[in-house]
Amino acid sequence: MSNILLETDRLKITEMTMDMALDVHKNSLDEDIRRFVPDEVFETLEDAQETIEFIMSQYGSTEGPLIYALITKEDDKNIGYVQLVPIGDGKWEIGYHVAKQYTKKGYATEAVSAFLPVMADKVGVSEVYGIRLLENKASGRVLEKCGFETFFTGEGPYHDGVFEISKSVWKKVN
């Protein structure tokens, strides 16, 4: 049984465990991940296992990345992840993915809005960044619903190239 970080109405946000490797592998193969976050595609089960091993080694630290699985309460399905990733200069970025068959149901918004304040406290920051490809409109809606405010739109570095991106920031309300 994995350690539950927090629960929402429909989700358990838990630490990843090795027995999640097959789900992580399968969830990473949809076309959205390939298009928007190509470095988070796990072509083989072994790739997923290696990554989970690394993810598990980060729990208990505040160095990151801090990545947690999204498990539906209703049917105990692993439908994706939410993460906080250091991007240098003491800044952190939110990341999330919900598997294709579970999108457009509000899961990402539900996960991110619950996860943000808890993780911001955990790593000791009052703001978190959201960086996305401009064409990833669904991600833009999630960030907006979770209180992120866009401060940059245009060409910028993203993964292994330069693309039209959007940068936004979420600030903790005290």
Coordinates of C-alpha atoms in Angstrom, one line a residue:
M1 CA 0.0 0.0 0.0
S2 CA 1.4 3.4 -1.0
N3 CA 1.6 6.4 1.2
I4 CA -1.3 8.8 0.5
L5 CA -0.3 12.4 0.4
L6 CA -3.8 13.7 0.2
E7 CA -7.3 13.0 -0.9
T8 CA -9.8 14.9 -2.9
D9 CA -13.5 14.1 -3.6
R10 CA -12.6 11.7 -6.4
L11 CA -8.8 11.1 -6.1
K12 CA -6.1 9.7 -3.9
I13 CA -2.8 11.4 -4.5
T14 CA -0.2 8.9 -3.4
E15 CA 3.5 8.1 -3.5
M16 CA 4.4 6.0 -6.5
T17 CA 5.3 2.3 -6.0
M18 CA 7.0 -0.2 -8.2
D19 CA 3.7 -2.1 -8.8
M20 CA 2.5 1.1 -10.7
A21 CA 5.1 0.6 -13.5
L22 CA 2.7 -0.9 -16.0
D23 CA 0.1 1.8 -15.5
V24 CA 2.8 4.5 -15.7
H25 CA 4.1 3.0 -18.9
K26 CA 0.7 2.7 -20.5
N27 CA -0.5 6.2 -19.3
S28 CA 2.6 7.7 -20.9
L29 CA 2.0 6.4 -24.4
D30 CA -0.9 8.6 -25.6
E31 CA -0.4 11.2 -28.3
D32 CA -0.8 14.2 -25.9
I33 CA 2.2 13.2 -23.9
R34 CA 4.2 12.5 -27.1
R35 CA 3.3 16.0 -28.3
F36 CA 3.5 18.1 -25.1
V37 CA 6.0 16.4 -22.8
P38 CA 8.1 14.0 -24.9
D39 CA 10.6 13.3 -22.1
E40 CA 7.8 11.7 -20.0
V41 CA 7.1 8.9 -22.5
F42 CA 8.2 5.5 -21.3
E43 CA 8.4 3.2 -24.3
T44 CA 9.1 0.1 -22.2
L45 CA 8.1 -1.2 -18.8
E46 CA 11.8 -1.1 -17.9
D47 CA 11.9 2.6 -18.6
A48 CA 8.9 3.2 -16.4
Q49 CA 10.4 1.0 -13.6
E50 CA 13.7 2.9 -13.7
T51 CA 11.9 6.2 -13.5
I52 CA 9.7 5.1 -10.6
E53 CA 12.8 3.9 -8.7
F54 CA 14.2 7.4 -9.0
I55 CA 10.9 9.0 -8.1
M56 CA 10.7 6.9 -5.0
S57 CA 14.2 7.9 -4.0
Q58 CA 13.0 11.6 -3.9
Y59 CA 10.2 11.2 -1.3
G60 CA 11.3 12.6 2.1
S61 CA 13.5 15.1 0.4
T62 CA 12.7 18.6 -0.7
E63 CA 15.0 18.6 -3.7
G64 CA 12.6 17.1 -6.2
P65 CA 11.2 16.3 -8.5
L66 CA 8.3 15.3 -6.3
I67 CA 5.9 13.2 -8.3
Y68 CA 2.7 11.6 -7.1
A69 CA 0.2 9.2 -8.7
L70 CA -3.4 10.0 -9.2
I71 CA -5.7 7.1 -8.2
T72 CA -9.4 7.2 -8.7
K73 CA -11.4 6.4 -5.5
E74 CA -14.3 4.9 -7.4
D75 CA -12.4 2.1 -9.1
D76 CA -8.8 2.4 -7.9
K77 CA -7.3 3.2 -11.3
N78 CA -4.0 4.9 -11.7
I79 CA -4.9 7.7 -14.2
G80 CA -1.8 9.9 -14.2
Y81 CA 0.3 12.0 -11.9
V82 CA 0.9 15.5 -10.5
Q83 CA 4.3 16.8 -9.8
L84 CA 6.4 19.7 -8.4
V85 CA 9.7 20.1 -10.2
P86 CA 12.6 22.4 -9.4
I87 CA 13.5 24.7 -12.3
G88 CA 16.5 26.5 -10.8
D89 CA 16.9 29.6 -8.7
G90 CA 14.7 28.2 -5.9
K91 CA 11.8 28.1 -8.3
W92 CA 9.4 25.2 -8.9
E93 CA 7.1 24.2 -11.7
I94 CA 3.8 22.3 -11.6
G95 CA 3.3 19.3 -13.9
Y96 CA 0.5 16.9 -14.4
H97 CA -0.9 14.3 -16.8
V98 CA -4.2 12.5 -16.9
A99 CA -4.5 9.5 -19.2
K100 CA -6.4 10.2 -22.4
Q101 CA -9.5 8.1 -21.5
Y102 CA -9.9 10.1 -18.2
T103 CA -9.5 13.6 -19.6
K104 CA -12.2 16.3 -19.8
K105 CA -13.6 15.2 -16.4
G106 CA -11.9 17.8 -14.2
Y107 CA -9.4 15.3 -12.6
A108 CA -6.3 17.5 -13.4
T109 CA -7.9 20.6 -12.0
E110 CA -9.0 18.7 -8.9
A111 CA -5.5 17.2 -8.4
V112 CA -3.6 20.4 -9.0
S113 CA -5.7 22.7 -6.9
A114 CA -5.4 20.3 -3.9
F115 CA -1.7 19.5 -4.5
L116 CA -0.4 23.1 -4.9
P117 CA -0.9 24.5 -1.4
V118 CA 0.3 21.3 0.3
M119 CA 3.4 21.0 -1.8
A120 CA 4.3 24.7 -1.8
D121 CA 4.3 24.5 2.0
K122 CA 6.4 21.3 1.9
V123 CA 9.2 22.8 -0.2
G124 CA 8.8 26.3 1.4
V125 CA 7.7 28.4 -1.6
S126 CA 4.9 30.9 -2.0
E127 CA 4.7 30.7 -5.8
V128 CA 4.8 28.0 -8.4
Y129 CA 5.2 28.3 -12.2
G130 CA 3.2 26.7 -15.0
I131 CA 5.0 26.4 -18.3
R132 CA 3.2 24.9 -21.3
L133 CA 3.2 24.8 -25.1
L134 CA 0.8 27.4 -26.3
E135 CA -1.1 24.8 -28.3
N136 CA -1.8 22.8 -25.2
K137 CA -5.1 24.6 -24.5
A138 CA -6.4 22.0 -22.1
S139 CA -3.4 22.5 -19.8
G140 CA -4.0 26.3 -20.1
R141 CA -7.5 25.8 -18.8
V142 CA -6.3 23.7 -15.9
L143 CA -3.8 26.3 -14.9
E144 CA -6.4 29.1 -15.2
K145 CA -8.9 27.3 -13.1
C146 CA -6.3 26.7 -10.4
G147 CA -5.5 30.4 -10.1
F148 CA -2.4 30.7 -12.3
E149 CA -1.9 34.1 -14.0
T150 CA -0.1 34.2 -17.3
F151 CA 2.9 36.6 -17.5
F152 CA 4.5 35.5 -20.7
T153 CA 3.4 34.3 -24.1
G154 CA 5.8 33.8 -27.0
E155 CA 8.8 31.9 -28.1
G156 CA 10.8 30.3 -25.4
P157 CA 12.8 27.3 -24.4
Y158 CA 10.7 24.2 -23.8
H159 CA 12.2 20.7 -23.2
D160 CA 14.7 20.3 -26.1
G161 CA 13.8 23.2 -28.3
V162 CA 12.3 26.6 -28.7
F163 CA 8.6 26.8 -29.1
E164 CA 5.5 29.1 -28.7
I165 CA 5.0 28.8 -24.9
S166 CA 3.0 30.3 -22.1
K167 CA 4.3 30.9 -18.6
S168 CA 2.1 31.5 -15.7
V169 CA 2.5 31.8 -11.9
W170 CA 0.4 30.7 -9.0
K171 CA 0.8 32.7 -5.8
K172 CA -0.1 31.3 -2.4
V173 CA -2.8 33.3 -0.6
N174 CA -1.8 33.8 3.0

